[in-house]
Amino acid sequence: MSKLAVLGGDPVRTEPYPKWPVFDQRDIDAVTHTIQSGRWGGFPYPGPNTAEFAEKFSELQGGGYAVPMINGTITMEVALRAAGIGWGDEVIVPAYTFQATASAPMAAGAIPVIVDIHPDTYCIDPEKVQEAITNKTRAIIVVHLAAQMADMDAIMAIAEEDDLVVIEDAAHAHGARWCDRGSGTIGDFGSFSLQSFKSLTTGEGGVLLCKDEHMAERAASIIDCGRPKDADGKEHTMGVNYRWSELHAALGLVALERFPEQFTQRSAMADYLEESLSEVPGLQLLKRDLRLTRRSLYRYVMKMDPEFYRCNHDVFCKALSAEGIPVDTGYPGMHRYDLFQPGLSKLPVPTVFPEYFDFEKMSLPVTERASETESVWMGESIFRAGEQGIDDLIKGVHKLAENRTVLENLSKSE
Ligand SMILES: Cc1ncc(COP(=O)(O)O)c(C=O)c1O
């Protein structure tokens, strides 16, 4: 049995996984050309690069009116504001996500109502959404987490019944398809991030896909200091400057050229990983819903069995990372953030369903198990290192399995 690298043994992999983002001469030429054009900023909105990017991005997703802006947090705030959602309104969000999903409603003046996720996919649980609806609920934000998508059939049925706006937080889901429909094109809005880690990146940036043209005009107005964007030039909004720069859009056009090949490569390696994982003990894959007809590999999550490995996911991830396989434990539950504690954030606690705002009483068992015990998150770079990259991951997990007693001791000494 070889000694774990976390205790000074030789790591399974010494070669780092490929860096991200990648670039080549095309990025340098595109930025140089934009610099030389003298058109650097986003005013008047949209600039030529931004307009071209918007058109190509909605082609990639298969629909919607695309409004690029500065990031994938503002996109959700702008969607809510375009739809007239704000003070006192409730917006249902999943408890397991990046904090932006819940801070965006707050920035729009609404109250995020945090509900549990489904154990099969770690995406929002439609049954929990249904239970959390009050007469103040105006919207649902679903997150297509890691390589999964939320159950859009169930969510759209609930939304239709209760006349709710649906925003798909697709920050992890560029290029994904649900029943062959693009992520972000099924709900009223799709929100995408282009931040440095994302599988389609320009360093910073975001795109809001709108189903309705009028909503897209309102969103474009909100991000451009309220200037009217409707055909008659009459509708002013309460706007600010969230315009995207032409330099970022120049990078975006090249990123879009590269994306299909990267997408195919990551998907092939994820399939290879799943075939190989069947031989590995104590690891469980999330379920693959057949309606998820194309998945997008930004991050990939598995469940480790704490009883088998005799430790929690934090010790497991630390030990596997020391073997040269970068993994982490993912997000904390939303209810663990100070920001969302009503007492600290001064969120008003409504009289209907107050338990949705009292985190002491809130029961979010699936989120707690995922975020505090069992989830193992991989970065997309693991899927760009060829079969060797996946083989090393598998070797690393086998090594941990052989060293379970050591992991147990490590766990006790943490
Ligand atoms: C699920 C999710 N939503 C929203 C965001 C926010 O995107 P941005 O960093 O572009 O504001 C992120 C970014 O990491 C994310 O992972």
XYZ file of C-alpha atoms and ligand atoms in Angstrom:
430
model
C 0.000 0.000 0.000
C 1.590 3.305 -1.031
C 1.748 6.208 1.401
C -0.752 9.031 0.886
C 0.759 12.225 -0.542
C -1.000 14.230 2.150
C 1.334 12.437 4.620
C 4.452 12.905 2.506
C 4.150 9.997 0.038
C 4.639 10.339 -3.724
C 1.583 11.849 -5.445
C -0.209 9.872 -8.141
C 0.079 12.759 -10.581
C 2.846 15.328 -10.748
C 1.907 16.987 -14.035
C -0.543 19.860 -13.445
C -3.900 19.691 -15.218
C -4.182 22.120 -18.158
C -4.581 25.785 -17.319
C -7.724 27.772 -17.981
C -8.481 30.068 -19.751
C -6.617 29.172 -22.922
C -5.699 31.654 -25.624
C -3.927 31.833 -28.981
C -3.036 34.421 -31.605
C -6.739 34.903 -32.460
C -7.418 36.463 -29.035
C -4.411 38.752 -29.340
C -5.470 39.826 -32.850
C -9.093 40.400 -31.814
C -8.150 42.575 -28.838
C -5.488 44.426 -30.846
C -7.975 45.144 -33.596
C -10.512 46.467 -31.072
C -7.880 48.659 -29.423
C -6.891 50.060 -32.814
C -10.543 50.692 -33.726
C -10.813 53.186 -30.864
C -14.149 51.645 -29.832
C -13.256 50.177 -26.435
C -16.296 50.813 -24.274
C -19.917 49.734 -24.367
C -21.452 53.103 -25.287
C -23.482 53.470 -27.422
C -24.893 50.084 -26.441
C -24.496 47.598 -28.004
C -21.158 48.089 -29.750
C -20.416 46.048 -32.902
C -18.540 43.223 -31.132
C -21.223 43.004 -28.447
C -24.037 42.909 -31.017
C -22.282 40.157 -32.988
C -21.606 38.195 -29.805
C -25.278 38.493 -28.772
C -26.453 37.066 -32.079
C -23.975 34.191 -32.026
C -24.659 33.394 -28.367
C -28.392 32.998 -28.929
C -27.573 30.762 -31.920
C -25.408 28.624 -29.630
C -28.218 28.277 -27.088
C -30.859 27.857 -29.759
C -33.069 30.863 -29.070
C -33.838 33.952 -27.043
C -32.935 37.625 -27.320
C -29.417 37.938 -25.869
C -28.407 40.976 -23.832
C -24.715 40.837 -22.867
C -23.661 42.729 -19.726
C -20.917 42.883 -17.139
C -21.421 39.610 -15.257
C -23.681 36.678 -14.470
C -24.981 38.104 -11.185
C -26.266 41.390 -12.563
C -28.034 39.374 -15.284
C -30.387 37.902 -12.652
C -30.974 41.231 -10.911
C -31.727 42.847 -14.283
C -34.103 40.005 -15.253
C -36.082 40.501 -12.042
C -36.182 44.253 -12.456
C -37.181 43.987 -16.130
C -40.068 41.758 -15.034
C -41.127 44.314 -12.417
C -40.136 42.174 -9.433
C -38.836 44.030 -6.385
C -39.743 45.230 -2.889
C -41.520 42.661 -0.769
C -41.744 40.075 -3.535
C -40.498 36.567 -2.860
C -38.185 34.703 -5.192
C -37.636 30.974 -4.666
C -34.008 29.842 -5.017
C -32.161 26.560 -4.363
C -30.113 26.229 -1.178
C -27.156 24.698 -2.994
C -25.566 27.185 -5.393
C -23.159 30.091 -5.626
C -24.353 32.954 -3.435
C -25.146 35.191 -6.459
C -28.343 33.213 -7.098
C -29.740 34.459 -3.792
C -28.015 37.849 -3.574
C -29.427 38.946 -6.969
C -33.055 38.967 -5.714
C -31.898 40.929 -2.664
C -30.178 43.481 -4.890
C -33.475 43.868 -6.752
C -35.199 44.408 -3.383
C -36.889 41.006 -3.256
C -36.628 38.267 -0.634
C -34.857 35.027 -1.542
C -36.791 32.016 -0.243
C -34.341 29.159 0.059
C -35.540 25.607 -0.657
C -33.879 22.202 -0.746
C -32.414 20.378 -3.718
C -33.176 16.966 -5.194
C -30.784 14.196 -4.090
C -30.511 12.734 -7.615
C -29.311 15.909 -9.331
C -28.465 18.462 -6.594
C -30.681 20.918 -8.527
C -33.761 22.613 -7.020
C -36.464 20.150 -5.925
C -39.759 21.024 -7.674
C -41.772 19.609 -4.745
C -40.015 21.988 -2.353
C -40.696 24.859 -4.744
C -44.373 24.011 -4.712
C -44.448 23.958 -0.900
C -42.732 27.360 -0.617
C -45.172 29.305 -2.795
C -47.086 32.091 -1.011
C -49.231 34.917 -2.296
C -46.043 37.020 -2.510
C -44.070 34.611 -4.685
C -43.297 36.143 -8.060
C -40.380 34.146 -9.444
C -38.353 30.950 -9.288
C -34.640 30.911 -10.014
C -33.433 27.431 -10.878
C -29.735 26.601 -11.124
C -28.423 24.104 -13.643
C -25.730 22.943 -11.284
C -22.452 21.436 -12.480
C -23.203 19.018 -15.339
C -26.915 18.727 -14.451
C -30.063 20.646 -15.349
C -33.039 21.303 -13.081
C -36.264 19.467 -13.967
C -37.543 22.135 -16.339
C -40.769 20.258 -17.151
C -41.854 20.267 -13.508
C -40.690 23.846 -12.889
C -42.474 25.246 -15.950
C -45.686 23.443 -14.970
C -45.562 24.994 -11.478
C -44.771 28.419 -12.899
C -47.659 28.268 -15.333
C -50.091 27.227 -12.621
C -49.068 30.078 -10.311
C -48.161 32.664 -12.946
C -44.520 32.900 -11.866
C -41.489 34.168 -13.752
C -38.770 31.533 -14.290
C -35.108 32.492 -14.453
C -32.613 29.773 -15.339
C -29.262 30.434 -13.699
C -27.217 28.742 -16.419
C -23.808 29.982 -15.251
C -22.644 26.334 -15.379
C -24.623 25.269 -18.416
C -23.405 26.877 -21.636
C -24.446 24.674 -24.533
C -26.574 22.280 -22.436
C -29.912 20.958 -23.744
C -33.078 19.799 -21.953
C -35.261 17.740 -24.335
C -33.145 19.312 -27.079
C -34.015 22.839 -25.927
C -31.114 25.084 -24.973
C -30.480 25.919 -21.328
C -31.673 29.455 -20.666
C -34.286 29.351 -23.452
C -36.990 27.399 -21.604
C -37.825 29.818 -18.781
C -38.611 33.509 -19.241
C -34.935 34.347 -18.789
C -31.603 32.538 -18.958
C -28.658 33.943 -17.048
C -25.086 33.082 -18.095
C -21.741 34.009 -16.569
C -18.574 34.459 -18.645
C -16.335 34.836 -15.575
C -12.775 33.432 -15.749
C -13.536 29.876 -14.568
C -16.574 29.330 -16.796
C -16.417 26.978 -19.782
C -17.097 29.937 -22.083
C -15.145 32.852 -20.685
C -14.046 36.401 -21.401
C -12.562 37.016 -17.947
C -15.684 38.862 -16.824
C -19.053 39.090 -18.500
C -22.620 37.831 -18.504
C -25.457 37.266 -20.937
C -29.159 37.491 -20.237
C -31.288 35.506 -22.677
C -34.872 36.770 -22.784
C -37.790 34.836 -24.239
C -39.733 38.023 -24.859
C -38.434 40.842 -27.042
C -39.949 43.539 -24.846
C -38.181 42.103 -21.779
C -34.908 42.200 -23.747
C -35.515 45.872 -24.570
C -36.178 46.638 -20.907
C -33.062 44.694 -19.822
C -30.922 46.542 -22.387
C -32.335 49.832 -21.111
C -31.670 48.980 -17.429
C -28.012 48.236 -18.171
C -27.605 51.377 -20.303
C -28.537 54.072 -17.776
C -32.246 53.742 -18.558
C -32.021 54.856 -22.190
C -35.065 53.655 -24.160
C -34.482 50.597 -26.357
C -38.005 50.057 -27.672
C -38.758 50.773 -31.335
C -40.593 54.025 -30.475
C -37.787 55.169 -28.181
C -40.298 55.996 -25.448
C -39.780 53.545 -22.591
C -37.259 54.817 -20.026
C -36.288 52.524 -17.153
C -34.549 53.072 -13.832
C -31.167 52.184 -15.267
C -27.499 52.138 -14.370
C -24.340 51.386 -16.302
C -23.791 47.624 -16.516
C -22.652 47.740 -20.159
C -20.135 45.182 -21.393
C -16.919 46.486 -22.949
C -16.007 45.877 -26.589
C -12.662 44.435 -25.480
C -14.427 41.673 -23.570
C -16.787 41.085 -26.473
C -13.765 40.721 -28.806
C -12.529 37.873 -26.584
C -16.054 36.468 -26.540
C -16.182 36.118 -30.307
C -13.021 34.020 -30.293
C -14.229 32.013 -27.274
C -17.380 31.142 -29.240
C -15.269 29.855 -32.155
C -13.381 27.557 -29.796
C -16.314 26.426 -27.705
C -17.777 23.547 -29.819
C -14.496 21.627 -29.926
C -13.856 22.134 -26.197
C -17.426 21.096 -25.439
C -17.053 17.840 -27.402
C -13.708 17.076 -25.777
C -15.014 17.627 -22.233
C -18.148 15.558 -22.920
C -16.138 12.627 -24.331
C -13.893 12.630 -21.262
C -16.896 12.797 -18.898
C -18.316 9.697 -20.629
C -14.937 7.991 -20.247
C -14.848 8.960 -16.549
C -18.283 7.485 -15.960
C -17.346 4.195 -17.636
C -14.157 3.998 -15.570
C -15.854 4.938 -12.312
C -18.024 1.859 -12.315
C -14.994 -0.050 -10.961
C -14.319 2.397 -8.128
C -15.766 1.594 -4.718
C -17.506 4.137 -2.474
C -18.244 6.687 -5.186
C -21.660 7.379 -6.621
C -22.559 9.414 -9.664
C -25.467 11.821 -9.713
C -28.338 10.442 -11.845
C -28.414 11.252 -15.513
C -31.944 12.285 -16.467
C -32.704 11.150 -20.029
C -34.336 14.527 -20.694
C -30.899 16.120 -20.260
C -30.068 15.520 -23.905
C -26.748 17.397 -23.838
C -24.847 18.197 -20.704
C -22.255 20.906 -20.233
C -19.075 20.163 -18.309
C -18.144 23.195 -16.268
C -17.834 21.390 -12.974
C -18.662 17.780 -12.261
C -19.951 16.484 -8.935
C -19.920 13.005 -7.436
C -20.966 11.676 -4.054
C -18.416 9.912 -1.859
C -19.582 7.447 0.745
C -18.303 8.691 4.127
C -18.861 5.284 5.692
C -16.773 3.511 3.091
C -13.929 6.071 3.143
C -14.299 6.553 6.917
C -14.064 10.322 6.591
C -16.037 13.314 5.400
C -15.632 14.893 1.981
C -13.265 17.581 3.316
C -10.610 15.000 4.323
C -11.249 13.029 1.099
C -10.812 16.160 -1.085
C -7.700 17.267 0.783
C -6.109 13.822 0.356
C -7.066 13.509 -3.331
C -5.848 17.049 -4.100
C -2.514 16.177 -2.489
C -2.326 13.279 -4.989
C -2.338 15.910 -7.759
C -6.077 15.629 -8.539
C -7.693 19.011 -7.846
C -11.093 18.482 -6.190
C -13.004 20.465 -3.602
C -16.091 20.245 -1.427
C -18.145 22.803 -3.394
C -20.570 25.366 -2.036
C -21.811 25.716 1.531
C -25.610 25.655 1.945
C -27.138 29.088 1.385
C -28.581 28.992 4.911
C -25.041 28.960 6.331
C -24.211 32.401 4.886
C -24.504 35.341 7.292
C -25.796 37.398 4.385
C -29.048 35.483 4.264
C -29.752 35.381 7.997
C -32.796 37.625 8.452
C -31.401 39.105 11.684
C -28.170 40.198 10.014
C -29.406 41.196 6.592
C -32.521 42.913 8.006
C -34.682 40.897 5.644
C -38.299 41.302 6.721
C -39.683 37.985 7.993
C -43.130 37.472 6.509
C -45.970 36.092 8.583
C -46.774 33.403 6.021
C -44.357 30.442 6.222
C -41.920 32.186 8.601
C -39.893 28.953 8.767
C -38.577 29.770 5.296
C -36.740 32.664 6.863
C -35.638 31.083 10.114
C -32.599 29.033 9.328
C -32.595 27.412 12.741
C -35.926 25.846 11.940
C -35.327 25.348 8.287
C -34.933 21.763 7.181
C -32.610 21.387 4.209
C -31.346 17.816 4.691
C -30.281 17.156 1.109
C -28.312 20.401 0.871
C -26.727 19.707 4.253
C -25.669 16.213 3.269
C -24.275 17.435 -0.060
C -22.446 20.467 1.277
C -21.250 19.128 4.609
C -20.595 15.431 4.006
C -20.579 13.853 0.580
C -20.072 16.069 -2.484
C -16.790 15.982 -4.411
C -16.417 18.700 -7.052
C -14.049 18.480 -10.025
C -12.985 21.333 -12.224
C -13.326 21.268 -16.002
C -9.534 20.998 -16.470
C -9.755 17.305 -15.497
C -11.774 16.812 -18.688
C -9.141 18.464 -20.887
C -6.201 16.267 -19.926
C -7.035 13.276 -22.130
C -7.662 9.750 -20.884
C -4.490 9.948 -18.783
C -6.068 12.778 -16.772
C -9.070 10.599 -15.953
C -6.952 7.479 -15.340
C -4.926 9.435 -12.781
C -8.106 10.530 -11.033
C -9.247 6.906 -10.816
C -5.807 5.807 -9.569
C -5.944 8.526 -6.915
C -9.356 7.383 -5.685
C -8.198 3.725 -5.557
C -5.225 4.847 -3.477
C -7.570 6.589 -1.032
C -9.756 3.478 -0.889
C -6.716 1.340 0.056
C -5.805 3.887 2.735
C -9.205 4.127 4.410
C -7.827 3.474 7.866
C -5.346 6.305 7.380
C -8.174 8.588 6.250
C -10.095 7.656 9.393
C -7.132 8.646 11.571
C -6.658 11.856 9.603
C -10.304 12.625 10.126
C -9.976 12.185 13.900
C -6.942 14.461 14.057
C -8.577 17.289 11.980
C -24.379 29.266 -10.231
C -23.770 30.620 -10.441
N -24.573 31.682 -10.591
C -24.097 32.924 -10.786
C -22.746 33.164 -10.823
C -22.279 34.576 -10.936
O -21.559 34.850 -12.077
P -20.552 36.097 -12.121
O -19.333 35.706 -11.358
O -20.302 36.295 -13.570
O -21.246 37.263 -11.496
C -21.854 32.094 -10.698
C -20.399 32.334 -10.764
O -19.573 31.632 -10.294
C -22.374 30.794 -10.490
O -21.568 29.741 -10.330
